[in-house]
Amino acid sequence: MTTQPVGFTLVQLRYFVTAAECGSMTAASEKLRIAQSAVSSAITNLEHELRVQLFIRHRARGLTLTSAGERLQHQARELLARARDVEAEARGSGGSLAGPVSVGCFVTLAPYYLPALFAACSEQHPGIELNVVEAEAEQLIHALQTGKIDFALTYDLGMAANPEVRREIIAQAPAYVIVPEKHRLADRASVELAELAAEPMVLLDLPYSRDYFRALVAATGVAPDIRYRTQSYETVRSLVAQGLGYSVLNQRPVTSQTYAGGDVVSLELSEDHPPLDVTIALVDGIRQTLRAQAVVELLRGIGRA
């Protein structure tokens, strides 16, 4: 079987990806520690070989990827990652994983999963360098599709609408209520949302999450009286601790004390409400590097714990 020659090199792809990430030839040359002319020449030759324009070059304003450049950036990152795996196994170091893994994480999940992930990775795969992007669901989907992250740890909110994204459930997070320490229901073990529906609600106001929480309350037949909105999980808890309302959340801190010093009381929901699925989201059809596969396996274990 004859192998057809390829008209470009991994070096050219590396220079192209670096220039795309940096937004300019000058910044790319500084990061790569080579002459700017070498970066520019490599990218020009790459464009010539592929017969496409990869960048729009702006005088004094850097570089903008063309649509062809955006597609190649994603593919080039994957190819370079594959090449690093091949190099590691050829050197006989396949059992000792090393190199970067980019992980996306939904903002409210980060405090609960990332510390355990960093600790486990440091112990079992000390050569892996974890790079984390904390963001909301839509931003994580975009980061997946553009190849900025290898996979995302997120709630299964808004993911089903994207056929390019493959999801794997690793845990479930049931909804629960928090009320102030001196609330009339604070001594109860569980409540029905209908008992709180007429009271002020503090809403964790993140895309998709807000719709989930509002729907839980609206299912009681009473529209939620949302008095306060915030995108900060801990600010929600602090507002509730100050007696400004109740809230519905999913992840549970091990302490009842808030950053502001007040306390909240967590109450189970006596009704059967759908939990949020905690998922690992990946771009369907893209094979993960050995490093990324190892990190995904660590997250599976954390989810089962």
PDB file of C-alpha atoms in Angstrom:
ATOM      1  CA  MET A   1       0.000   0.000   0.000  1.00  0.00           C
ATOM      2  CA  THR A   2       1.448   3.375  -1.046  1.00  0.00           C
ATOM      3  CA  THR A   3       1.136   6.288   1.368  1.00  0.00           C
ATOM      4  CA  GLN A   4       0.264   9.535  -0.386  1.00  0.00           C
ATOM      5  CA  PRO A   5       2.541  12.445   0.536  1.00  0.00           C
ATOM      6  CA  VAL A   6       1.142  15.341   2.550  1.00  0.00           C
ATOM      7  CA  GLY A   7       1.996  18.831   1.431  1.00  0.00           C
ATOM      8  CA  PHE A   8       2.228  20.437   4.872  1.00  0.00           C
ATOM      9  CA  THR A   9       4.159  19.770   8.064  1.00  0.00           C
ATOM     10  CA  LEU A  10       3.337  19.526  11.736  1.00  0.00           C
ATOM     11  CA  VAL A  11       5.621  22.510  12.300  1.00  0.00           C
ATOM     12  CA  GLN A  12       3.484  24.601   9.969  1.00  0.00           C
ATOM     13  CA  LEU A  13       0.346  23.494  11.793  1.00  0.00           C
ATOM     14  CA  ARG A  14       1.910  24.338  15.155  1.00  0.00           C
ATOM     15  CA  TYR A  15       2.882  27.829  13.981  1.00  0.00           C
ATOM     16  CA  PHE A  16      -0.591  28.339  12.506  1.00  0.00           C
ATOM     17  CA  VAL A  17      -2.384  27.283  15.715  1.00  0.00           C
ATOM     18  CA  THR A  18      -0.114  29.486  17.836  1.00  0.00           C
ATOM     19  CA  ALA A  19      -0.714  32.504  15.575  1.00  0.00           C
ATOM     20  CA  ALA A  20      -4.476  31.871  15.701  1.00  0.00           C
ATOM     21  CA  GLU A  21      -4.400  31.723  19.511  1.00  0.00           C
ATOM     22  CA  CYS A  22      -2.174  34.800  19.861  1.00  0.00           C
ATOM     23  CA  GLY A  23      -3.935  36.889  17.221  1.00  0.00           C
ATOM     24  CA  SER A  24      -0.749  38.195  15.642  1.00  0.00           C
ATOM     25  CA  MET A  25       2.466  36.998  14.010  1.00  0.00           C
ATOM     26  CA  THR A  26       4.545  39.040  16.432  1.00  0.00           C
ATOM     27  CA  ALA A  27       2.943  37.535  19.538  1.00  0.00           C
ATOM     28  CA  ALA A  28       3.209  34.043  18.018  1.00  0.00           C
ATOM     29  CA  SER A  29       6.919  34.488  17.284  1.00  0.00           C
ATOM     30  CA  GLU A  30       7.520  35.629  20.865  1.00  0.00           C
ATOM     31  CA  LYS A  31       5.646  32.644  22.261  1.00  0.00           C
ATOM     32  CA  LEU A  32       7.447  30.221  19.953  1.00  0.00           C
ATOM     33  CA  ARG A  33      10.780  32.024  20.484  1.00  0.00           C
ATOM     34  CA  ILE A  34      11.552  32.153  16.781  1.00  0.00           C
ATOM     35  CA  ALA A  35      11.792  34.934  14.207  1.00  0.00           C
ATOM     36  CA  GLN A  36       8.544  36.493  13.050  1.00  0.00           C
ATOM     37  CA  SER A  37       9.589  35.887   9.450  1.00  0.00           C
ATOM     38  CA  ALA A  38       9.729  32.129  10.158  1.00  0.00           C
ATOM     39  CA  VAL A  39       6.143  32.126  11.456  1.00  0.00           C
ATOM     40  CA  SER A  40       4.891  34.244   8.563  1.00  0.00           C
ATOM     41  CA  SER A  41       6.693  32.112   5.978  1.00  0.00           C
ATOM     42  CA  ALA A  42       5.394  28.847   7.439  1.00  0.00           C
ATOM     43  CA  ILE A  43       1.798  30.069   7.419  1.00  0.00           C
ATOM     44  CA  THR A  44       2.092  31.486   3.905  1.00  0.00           C
ATOM     45  CA  ASN A  45       3.462  28.134   2.675  1.00  0.00           C
ATOM     46  CA  LEU A  46       0.650  26.325   4.495  1.00  0.00           C
ATOM     47  CA  GLU A  47      -1.938  28.506   2.768  1.00  0.00           C
ATOM     48  CA  HIS A  48      -0.232  27.830  -0.556  1.00  0.00           C
ATOM     49  CA  GLU A  49      -0.264  24.055  -0.019  1.00  0.00           C
ATOM     50  CA  LEU A  50      -3.897  23.979   1.093  1.00  0.00           C
ATOM     51  CA  ARG A  51      -4.950  26.590  -1.503  1.00  0.00           C
ATOM     52  CA  VAL A  52      -6.994  28.530   1.027  1.00  0.00           C
ATOM     53  CA  GLN A  53      -6.612  31.793   2.917  1.00  0.00           C
ATOM     54  CA  LEU A  54      -6.394  31.073   6.623  1.00  0.00           C
ATOM     55  CA  PHE A  55      -6.068  34.599   8.002  1.00  0.00           C
ATOM     56  CA  ILE A  56      -7.237  38.082   7.173  1.00  0.00           C
ATOM     57  CA  ARG A  57      -4.193  40.213   7.904  1.00  0.00           C
ATOM     58  CA  HIS A  58      -5.000  43.635   9.365  1.00  0.00           C
ATOM     59  CA  ARG A  59      -2.352  46.281   9.345  1.00  0.00           C
ATOM     60  CA  ALA A  60      -1.491  47.089  12.985  1.00  0.00           C
ATOM     61  CA  ARG A  61      -4.537  45.095  14.145  1.00  0.00           C
ATOM     62  CA  GLY A  62      -3.269  41.544  13.987  1.00  0.00           C
ATOM     63  CA  LEU A  63      -4.978  38.517  12.465  1.00  0.00           C
ATOM     64  CA  THR A  64      -8.533  37.281  12.026  1.00  0.00           C
ATOM     65  CA  LEU A  65      -9.280  33.684  11.095  1.00  0.00           C
ATOM     66  CA  THR A  66     -11.259  33.077   7.927  1.00  0.00           C
ATOM     67  CA  SER A  67     -13.981  30.425   7.944  1.00  0.00           C
ATOM     68  CA  ALA A  68     -11.463  27.992   6.428  1.00  0.00           C
ATOM     69  CA  GLY A  69      -8.967  28.977   9.115  1.00  0.00           C
ATOM     70  CA  GLU A  70     -11.485  28.293  11.880  1.00  0.00           C
ATOM     71  CA  ARG A  71     -12.132  24.806  10.512  1.00  0.00           C
ATOM     72  CA  LEU A  72      -8.426  24.080  10.178  1.00  0.00           C
ATOM     73  CA  GLN A  73      -7.673  25.349  13.690  1.00  0.00           C
ATOM     74  CA  HIS A  74      -9.952  22.709  15.191  1.00  0.00           C
ATOM     75  CA  GLN A  75      -8.530  19.937  13.009  1.00  0.00           C
ATOM     76  CA  ALA A  76      -4.937  21.044  13.528  1.00  0.00           C
ATOM     77  CA  ARG A  77      -5.270  20.961  17.320  1.00  0.00           C
ATOM     78  CA  GLU A  78      -6.593  17.425  17.123  1.00  0.00           C
ATOM     79  CA  LEU A  79      -3.819  16.328  14.737  1.00  0.00           C
ATOM     80  CA  LEU A  80      -1.100  17.867  16.905  1.00  0.00           C
ATOM     81  CA  ALA A  81      -2.541  16.135  19.970  1.00  0.00           C
ATOM     82  CA  ARG A  82      -2.504  12.813  18.095  1.00  0.00           C
ATOM     83  CA  ALA A  83       1.099  13.426  17.106  1.00  0.00           C
ATOM     84  CA  ARG A  84       2.099  13.984  20.733  1.00  0.00           C
ATOM     85  CA  ASP A  85       0.479  10.664  21.672  1.00  0.00           C
ATOM     86  CA  VAL A  86       2.359   8.881  18.893  1.00  0.00           C
ATOM     87  CA  GLU A  87       5.619  10.457  20.044  1.00  0.00           C
ATOM     88  CA  ALA A  88       5.044   9.415  23.657  1.00  0.00           C
ATOM     89  CA  GLU A  89       4.268   5.802  22.765  1.00  0.00           C
ATOM     90  CA  ALA A  90       7.194   5.586  20.329  1.00  0.00           C
ATOM     91  CA  ARG A  91       9.505   6.660  23.127  1.00  0.00           C
ATOM     92  CA  GLY A  92       8.108   3.926  25.356  1.00  0.00           C
ATOM     93  CA  SER A  93       6.463   6.425  27.696  1.00  0.00           C
ATOM     94  CA  GLY A  94       2.886   5.467  26.873  1.00  0.00           C
ATOM     95  CA  GLY A  95       2.314   4.429  30.480  1.00  0.00           C
ATOM     96  CA  SER A  96       3.459   7.803  31.784  1.00  0.00           C
ATOM     97  CA  LEU A  97       1.082  10.395  30.400  1.00  0.00           C
ATOM     98  CA  ALA A  98       2.341  13.935  30.040  1.00  0.00           C
ATOM     99  CA  GLY A  99       1.194  17.143  28.413  1.00  0.00           C
ATOM    100  CA  PRO A 100      -1.746  19.549  28.510  1.00  0.00           C
ATOM    101  CA  VAL A 101      -5.432  18.698  28.819  1.00  0.00           C
ATOM    102  CA  SER A 102      -7.948  21.526  28.488  1.00  0.00           C
ATOM    103  CA  VAL A 103     -11.056  21.016  30.612  1.00  0.00           C
ATOM    104  CA  GLY A 104     -14.177  23.142  30.478  1.00  0.00           C
ATOM    105  CA  CYS A 105     -16.226  23.327  33.662  1.00  0.00           C
ATOM    106  CA  PHE A 106     -19.629  24.839  34.383  1.00  0.00           C
ATOM    107  CA  VAL A 107     -19.066  27.657  36.855  1.00  0.00           C
ATOM    108  CA  THR A 108     -21.145  26.295  39.742  1.00  0.00           C
ATOM    109  CA  LEU A 109     -19.647  22.800  39.446  1.00  0.00           C
ATOM    110  CA  ALA A 110     -16.050  24.006  39.630  1.00  0.00           C
ATOM    111  CA  PRO A 111     -15.722  24.245  43.453  1.00  0.00           C
ATOM    112  CA  TYR A 112     -17.134  20.733  43.871  1.00  0.00           C
ATOM    113  CA  TYR A 113     -15.232  18.809  41.210  1.00  0.00           C
ATOM    114  CA  LEU A 114     -12.047  20.651  40.292  1.00  0.00           C
ATOM    115  CA  PRO A 115     -10.200  20.353  43.649  1.00  0.00           C
ATOM    116  CA  ALA A 116     -10.741  16.561  43.658  1.00  0.00           C
ATOM    117  CA  LEU A 117      -9.770  16.370  39.983  1.00  0.00           C
ATOM    118  CA  PHE A 118      -6.532  18.307  40.485  1.00  0.00           C
ATOM    119  CA  ALA A 119      -5.629  16.181  43.508  1.00  0.00           C
ATOM    120  CA  ALA A 120      -6.330  12.884  41.732  1.00  0.00           C
ATOM    121  CA  CYS A 121      -4.510  13.963  38.587  1.00  0.00           C
ATOM    122  CA  SER A 122      -1.479  15.151  40.547  1.00  0.00           C
ATOM    123  CA  GLU A 123      -1.293  11.796  42.314  1.00  0.00           C
ATOM    124  CA  GLN A 124      -2.005   9.436  39.403  1.00  0.00           C
ATOM    125  CA  HIS A 125      -0.770  11.417  36.369  1.00  0.00           C
ATOM    126  CA  PRO A 126       1.713  14.040  37.578  1.00  0.00           C
ATOM    127  CA  GLY A 127       2.903  14.698  34.013  1.00  0.00           C
ATOM    128  CA  ILE A 128      -0.511  15.946  32.880  1.00  0.00           C
ATOM    129  CA  GLU A 129      -1.015  19.704  32.918  1.00  0.00           C
ATOM    130  CA  LEU A 130      -4.663  20.622  33.508  1.00  0.00           C
ATOM    131  CA  ASN A 131      -5.869  23.859  31.937  1.00  0.00           C
ATOM    132  CA  VAL A 132      -9.379  24.810  33.049  1.00  0.00           C
ATOM    133  CA  VAL A 133     -11.946  27.100  31.435  1.00  0.00           C
ATOM    134  CA  GLU A 134     -14.813  27.969  33.800  1.00  0.00           C
ATOM    135  CA  ALA A 135     -17.872  29.185  31.897  1.00  0.00           C
ATOM    136  CA  GLU A 136     -21.613  28.845  31.311  1.00  0.00           C
ATOM    137  CA  ALA A 137     -23.227  26.181  29.128  1.00  0.00           C
ATOM    138  CA  GLU A 138     -23.305  28.106  25.839  1.00  0.00           C
ATOM    139  CA  GLN A 139     -19.706  29.215  26.228  1.00  0.00           C
ATOM    140  CA  LEU A 140     -18.643  25.644  26.936  1.00  0.00           C
ATOM    141  CA  ILE A 141     -20.419  24.395  23.807  1.00  0.00           C
ATOM    142  CA  HIS A 142     -18.623  27.036  21.744  1.00  0.00           C
ATOM    143  CA  ALA A 143     -15.287  26.124  23.324  1.00  0.00           C
ATOM    144  CA  LEU A 144     -15.910  22.453  22.485  1.00  0.00           C
ATOM    145  CA  GLN A 145     -16.810  23.188  18.883  1.00  0.00           C
ATOM    146  CA  THR A 146     -13.799  25.428  18.337  1.00  0.00           C
ATOM    147  CA  GLY A 147     -11.389  22.966  19.935  1.00  0.00           C
ATOM    148  CA  LYS A 148     -10.405  25.257  22.814  1.00  0.00           C
ATOM    149  CA  ILE A 149     -11.203  22.501  25.319  1.00  0.00           C
ATOM    150  CA  ASP A 150     -10.945  18.722  25.078  1.00  0.00           C
ATOM    151  CA  PHE A 151     -14.195  18.124  26.949  1.00  0.00           C
ATOM    152  CA  ALA A 152     -16.544  19.860  29.365  1.00  0.00           C
ATOM    153  CA  LEU A 153     -17.921  18.992  32.784  1.00  0.00           C
ATOM    154  CA  THR A 154     -21.364  20.529  32.924  1.00  0.00           C
ATOM    155  CA  TYR A 155     -25.027  20.087  33.691  1.00  0.00           C
ATOM    156  CA  ASP A 156     -27.053  18.515  30.893  1.00  0.00           C
ATOM    157  CA  LEU A 157     -28.741  21.830  30.178  1.00  0.00           C
ATOM    158  CA  GLY A 158     -28.923  23.014  26.589  1.00  0.00           C
ATOM    159  CA  MET A 159     -26.683  20.162  25.422  1.00  0.00           C
ATOM    160  CA  ALA A 160     -29.378  17.950  23.904  1.00  0.00           C
ATOM    161  CA  ALA A 161     -30.156  20.591  21.273  1.00  0.00           C
ATOM    162  CA  ASN A 162     -26.674  20.244  19.798  1.00  0.00           C
ATOM    163  CA  PRO A 163     -26.231  17.053  17.762  1.00  0.00           C
ATOM    164  CA  GLU A 164     -22.449  17.513  17.622  1.00  0.00           C
ATOM    165  CA  VAL A 165     -22.127  17.086  21.374  1.00  0.00           C
ATOM    166  CA  ARG A 166     -22.004  13.640  22.954  1.00  0.00           C
ATOM    167  CA  ARG A 167     -22.846  13.441  26.661  1.00  0.00           C
ATOM    168  CA  GLU A 168     -22.088  10.952  29.395  1.00  0.00           C
ATOM    169  CA  ILE A 169     -23.854  11.223  32.761  1.00  0.00           C
ATOM    170  CA  ILE A 170     -21.461  10.773  35.695  1.00  0.00           C
ATOM    171  CA  ALA A 171     -23.655  11.973  38.585  1.00  0.00           C
ATOM    172  CA  GLN A 172     -27.028  13.447  39.454  1.00  0.00           C
ATOM    173  CA  ALA A 173     -27.705  16.527  41.550  1.00  0.00           C
ATOM    174  CA  PRO A 174     -31.203  16.593  43.085  1.00  0.00           C
ATOM    175  CA  ALA A 175     -32.771  19.973  43.747  1.00  0.00           C
ATOM    176  CA  TYR A 176     -33.171  21.170  47.331  1.00  0.00           C
ATOM    177  CA  VAL A 177     -34.284  24.328  49.119  1.00  0.00           C
ATOM    178  CA  ILE A 178     -32.306  26.713  51.307  1.00  0.00           C
ATOM    179  CA  VAL A 179     -33.994  29.040  53.798  1.00  0.00           C
ATOM    180  CA  PRO A 180     -32.672  31.442  56.465  1.00  0.00           C
ATOM    181  CA  GLU A 181     -31.658  29.958  59.803  1.00  0.00           C
ATOM    182  CA  LYS A 182     -34.698  31.526  61.531  1.00  0.00           C
ATOM    183  CA  HIS A 183     -37.217  30.693  58.821  1.00  0.00           C
ATOM    184  CA  ARG A 184     -40.566  29.285  59.929  1.00  0.00           C
ATOM    185  CA  LEU A 185     -39.780  25.977  58.203  1.00  0.00           C
ATOM    186  CA  ALA A 186     -36.132  25.739  59.225  1.00  0.00           C
ATOM    187  CA  ASP A 187     -36.765  22.947  61.717  1.00  0.00           C
ATOM    188  CA  ARG A 188     -38.317  20.712  59.075  1.00  0.00           C
ATOM    189  CA  ALA A 189     -36.456  17.897  57.306  1.00  0.00           C
ATOM    190  CA  SER A 190     -38.299  18.422  54.026  1.00  0.00           C
ATOM    191  CA  VAL A 191     -40.776  20.798  52.391  1.00  0.00           C
ATOM    192  CA  GLU A 192     -42.995  21.069  49.370  1.00  0.00           C
ATOM    193  CA  LEU A 193     -42.234  23.953  47.049  1.00  0.00           C
ATOM    194  CA  ALA A 194     -45.876  24.955  47.223  1.00  0.00           C
ATOM    195  CA  GLU A 195     -45.282  25.936  50.869  1.00  0.00           C
ATOM    196  CA  LEU A 196     -42.740  28.539  49.699  1.00  0.00           C
ATOM    197  CA  ALA A 197     -44.196  29.607  46.370  1.00  0.00           C
ATOM    198  CA  ALA A 198     -45.739  32.800  47.768  1.00  0.00           C
ATOM    199  CA  GLU A 199     -42.483  33.898  49.435  1.00  0.00           C
ATOM    200  CA  PRO A 200     -39.680  35.924  47.788  1.00  0.00           C
ATOM    201  CA  MET A 201     -37.252  33.812  45.772  1.00  0.00           C
ATOM    202  CA  VAL A 202     -33.540  34.400  45.225  1.00  0.00           C
ATOM    203  CA  LEU A 203     -32.697  33.091  41.744  1.00  0.00           C
ATOM    204  CA  LEU A 204     -29.368  31.734  40.541  1.00  0.00           C
ATOM    205  CA  ASP A 205     -29.595  33.643  37.284  1.00  0.00           C
ATOM    206  CA  LEU A 206     -27.484  31.644  34.821  1.00  0.00           C
ATOM    207  CA  PRO A 207     -28.573  30.639  31.301  1.00  0.00           C
ATOM    208  CA  TYR A 208     -30.583  27.392  31.294  1.00  0.00           C
ATOM    209  CA  SER A 209     -30.208  27.078  35.088  1.00  0.00           C
ATOM    210  CA  ARG A 210     -32.660  29.934  35.638  1.00  0.00           C
ATOM    211  CA  ASP A 211     -35.280  28.199  33.491  1.00  0.00           C
ATOM    212  CA  TYR A 212     -34.836  24.941  35.399  1.00  0.00           C
ATOM    213  CA  PHE A 213     -35.292  26.593  38.811  1.00  0.00           C
ATOM    214  CA  ARG A 214     -38.245  28.719  37.718  1.00  0.00           C
ATOM    215  CA  ALA A 215     -39.939  25.668  36.210  1.00  0.00           C
ATOM    216  CA  LEU A 216     -39.641  23.750  39.481  1.00  0.00           C
ATOM    217  CA  VAL A 217     -41.513  26.470  41.362  1.00  0.00           C
ATOM    218  CA  ALA A 218     -43.999  27.111  38.557  1.00  0.00           C
ATOM    219  CA  ALA A 219     -44.949  23.407  38.657  1.00  0.00           C
ATOM    220  CA  THR A 220     -46.667  24.133  41.992  1.00  0.00           C
ATOM    221  CA  GLY A 221     -49.199  26.240  40.096  1.00  0.00           C
ATOM    222  CA  VAL A 222     -47.850  29.535  41.451  1.00  0.00           C
ATOM    223  CA  ALA A 223     -45.438  31.730  39.501  1.00  0.00           C
ATOM    224  CA  PRO A 224     -42.247  32.314  41.520  1.00  0.00           C
ATOM    225  CA  ASP A 225     -41.924  35.739  43.154  1.00  0.00           C
ATOM    226  CA  ILE A 226     -38.339  36.437  42.092  1.00  0.00           C
ATOM    227  CA  ARG A 227     -37.053  39.402  44.117  1.00  0.00           C
ATOM    228  CA  TYR A 228     -33.305  38.974  43.696  1.00  0.00           C
ATOM    229  CA  ARG A 229     -31.164  37.620  40.870  1.00  0.00           C
ATOM    230  CA  THR A 230     -27.467  36.906  40.843  1.00  0.00           C
ATOM    231  CA  GLN A 231     -25.059  34.837  38.759  1.00  0.00           C
ATOM    232  CA  SER A 232     -23.029  33.974  41.849  1.00  0.00           C
ATOM    233  CA  TYR A 233     -23.838  30.746  43.683  1.00  0.00           C
ATOM    234  CA  GLU A 234     -22.423  32.031  46.959  1.00  0.00           C
ATOM    235  CA  THR A 235     -24.232  35.360  46.665  1.00  0.00           C
ATOM    236  CA  VAL A 236     -27.501  33.424  46.452  1.00  0.00           C
ATOM    237  CA  ARG A 237     -26.664  31.697  49.725  1.00  0.00           C
ATOM    238  CA  SER A 238     -25.644  34.957  51.416  1.00  0.00           C
ATOM    239  CA  LEU A 239     -28.860  36.718  50.365  1.00  0.00           C
ATOM    240  CA  VAL A 240     -30.928  33.855  51.730  1.00  0.00           C
ATOM    241  CA  ALA A 241     -28.947  33.883  54.985  1.00  0.00           C
ATOM    242  CA  GLN A 242     -29.868  37.575  55.368  1.00  0.00           C
ATOM    243  CA  GLY A 243     -33.559  36.647  55.353  1.00  0.00           C
ATOM    244  CA  LEU A 244     -34.270  38.055  51.879  1.00  0.00           C
ATOM    245  CA  GLY A 245     -35.973  34.946  50.552  1.00  0.00           C
ATOM    246  CA  TYR A 246     -35.541  31.265  49.802  1.00  0.00           C
ATOM    247  CA  SER A 247     -33.755  29.600  46.904  1.00  0.00           C
ATOM    248  CA  VAL A 248     -33.558  26.308  45.054  1.00  0.00           C
ATOM    249  CA  LEU A 249     -30.103  24.870  44.321  1.00  0.00           C
ATOM    250  CA  ASN A 250     -28.475  21.559  43.399  1.00  0.00           C
ATOM    251  CA  GLN A 251     -24.882  21.339  44.611  1.00  0.00           C
ATOM    252  CA  ARG A 252     -24.475  21.230  48.414  1.00  0.00           C
ATOM    253  CA  PRO A 253     -21.586  22.792  50.331  1.00  0.00           C
ATOM    254  CA  VAL A 254     -20.440  20.857  53.403  1.00  0.00           C
ATOM    255  CA  THR A 255     -21.027  23.926  55.569  1.00  0.00           C
ATOM    256  CA  SER A 256     -24.170  25.933  56.258  1.00  0.00           C
ATOM    257  CA  GLN A 257     -22.213  29.160  56.791  1.00  0.00           C
ATOM    258  CA  THR A 258     -22.034  31.707  53.977  1.00  0.00           C
ATOM    259  CA  TYR A 259     -19.220  34.059  52.976  1.00  0.00           C
ATOM    260  CA  ALA A 260     -21.048  36.905  54.735  1.00  0.00           C
ATOM    261  CA  GLY A 261     -21.164  34.947  57.997  1.00  0.00           C
ATOM    262  CA  GLY A 262     -24.854  34.051  58.135  1.00  0.00           C
ATOM    263  CA  ASP A 263     -26.194  30.506  57.959  1.00  0.00           C
ATOM    264  CA  VAL A 264     -28.681  28.791  55.694  1.00  0.00           C
ATOM    265  CA  VAL A 265     -30.689  25.636  56.326  1.00  0.00           C
ATOM    266  CA  SER A 266     -30.951  23.003  53.593  1.00  0.00           C
ATOM    267  CA  LEU A 267     -34.295  21.237  53.206  1.00  0.00           C
ATOM    268  CA  GLU A 268     -35.101  18.204  51.092  1.00  0.00           C
ATOM    269  CA  LEU A 269     -37.945  18.440  48.600  1.00  0.00           C
ATOM    270  CA  SER A 270     -40.718  15.997  49.460  1.00  0.00           C
ATOM    271  CA  GLU A 271     -42.060  15.996  45.875  1.00  0.00           C
ATOM    272  CA  ASP A 272     -40.430  14.081  43.049  1.00  0.00           C
ATOM    273  CA  HIS A 273     -38.580  16.746  41.055  1.00  0.00           C
ATOM    274  CA  PRO A 274     -36.196  15.913  38.209  1.00  0.00           C
ATOM    275  CA  PRO A 275     -32.528  16.180  39.262  1.00  0.00           C
ATOM    276  CA  LEU A 276     -29.888  17.822  37.116  1.00  0.00           C
ATOM    277  CA  ASP A 277     -27.575  15.388  35.361  1.00  0.00           C
ATOM    278  CA  VAL A 278     -23.873  16.142  35.723  1.00  0.00           C
ATOM    279  CA  THR A 279     -22.310  15.195  32.411  1.00  0.00           C
ATOM    280  CA  ILE A 280     -19.054  15.000  30.533  1.00  0.00           C
ATOM    281  CA  ALA A 281     -19.646  16.581  27.128  1.00  0.00           C
ATOM    282  CA  LEU A 282     -17.442  15.860  24.114  1.00  0.00           C
ATOM    283  CA  VAL A 283     -17.583  16.603  20.406  1.00  0.00           C
ATOM    284  CA  ASP A 284     -18.998  13.505  18.740  1.00  0.00           C
ATOM    285  CA  GLY A 285     -16.624  11.717  16.365  1.00  0.00           C
ATOM    286  CA  ILE A 286     -13.439  13.281  17.768  1.00  0.00           C
ATOM    287  CA  ARG A 287     -11.128  10.780  19.396  1.00  0.00           C
ATOM    288  CA  GLN A 288      -9.742  11.992  22.702  1.00  0.00           C
ATOM    289  CA  THR A 289      -6.023  11.941  23.444  1.00  0.00           C
ATOM    290  CA  LEU A 290      -4.747   9.356  25.901  1.00  0.00           C
ATOM    291  CA  ARG A 291      -4.233  12.193  28.378  1.00  0.00           C
ATOM    292  CA  ALA A 292      -7.791  13.453  28.011  1.00  0.00           C
ATOM    293  CA  GLN A 293      -9.152   9.912  28.315  1.00  0.00           C
ATOM    294  CA  ALA A 294      -7.249   9.499  31.579  1.00  0.00           C
ATOM    295  CA  VAL A 295      -8.696  12.746  32.979  1.00  0.00           C
ATOM    296  CA  VAL A 296     -12.222  11.740  31.915  1.00  0.00           C
ATOM    297  CA  GLU A 297     -11.779   8.468  33.796  1.00  0.00           C
ATOM    298  CA  LEU A 298     -10.747  10.399  36.912  1.00  0.00           C
ATOM    299  CA  LEU A 299     -13.920  12.484  36.650  1.00  0.00           C
ATOM    300  CA  ARG A 300     -16.019   9.333  36.340  1.00  0.00           C
ATOM    301  CA  GLY A 301     -14.559   8.129  39.625  1.00  0.00           C
ATOM    302  CA  ILE A 302     -15.205  11.489  41.321  1.00  0.00           C
ATOM    303  CA  GLY A 303     -18.792  11.426  40.083  1.00  0.00           C
ATOM    304  CA  ARG A 304     -19.338   7.952  41.528  1.00  0.00           C
ATOM    305  CA  ALA A 305     -17.866   8.886  44.912  1.00  0.00           C
TER     306      ALA A 305
END
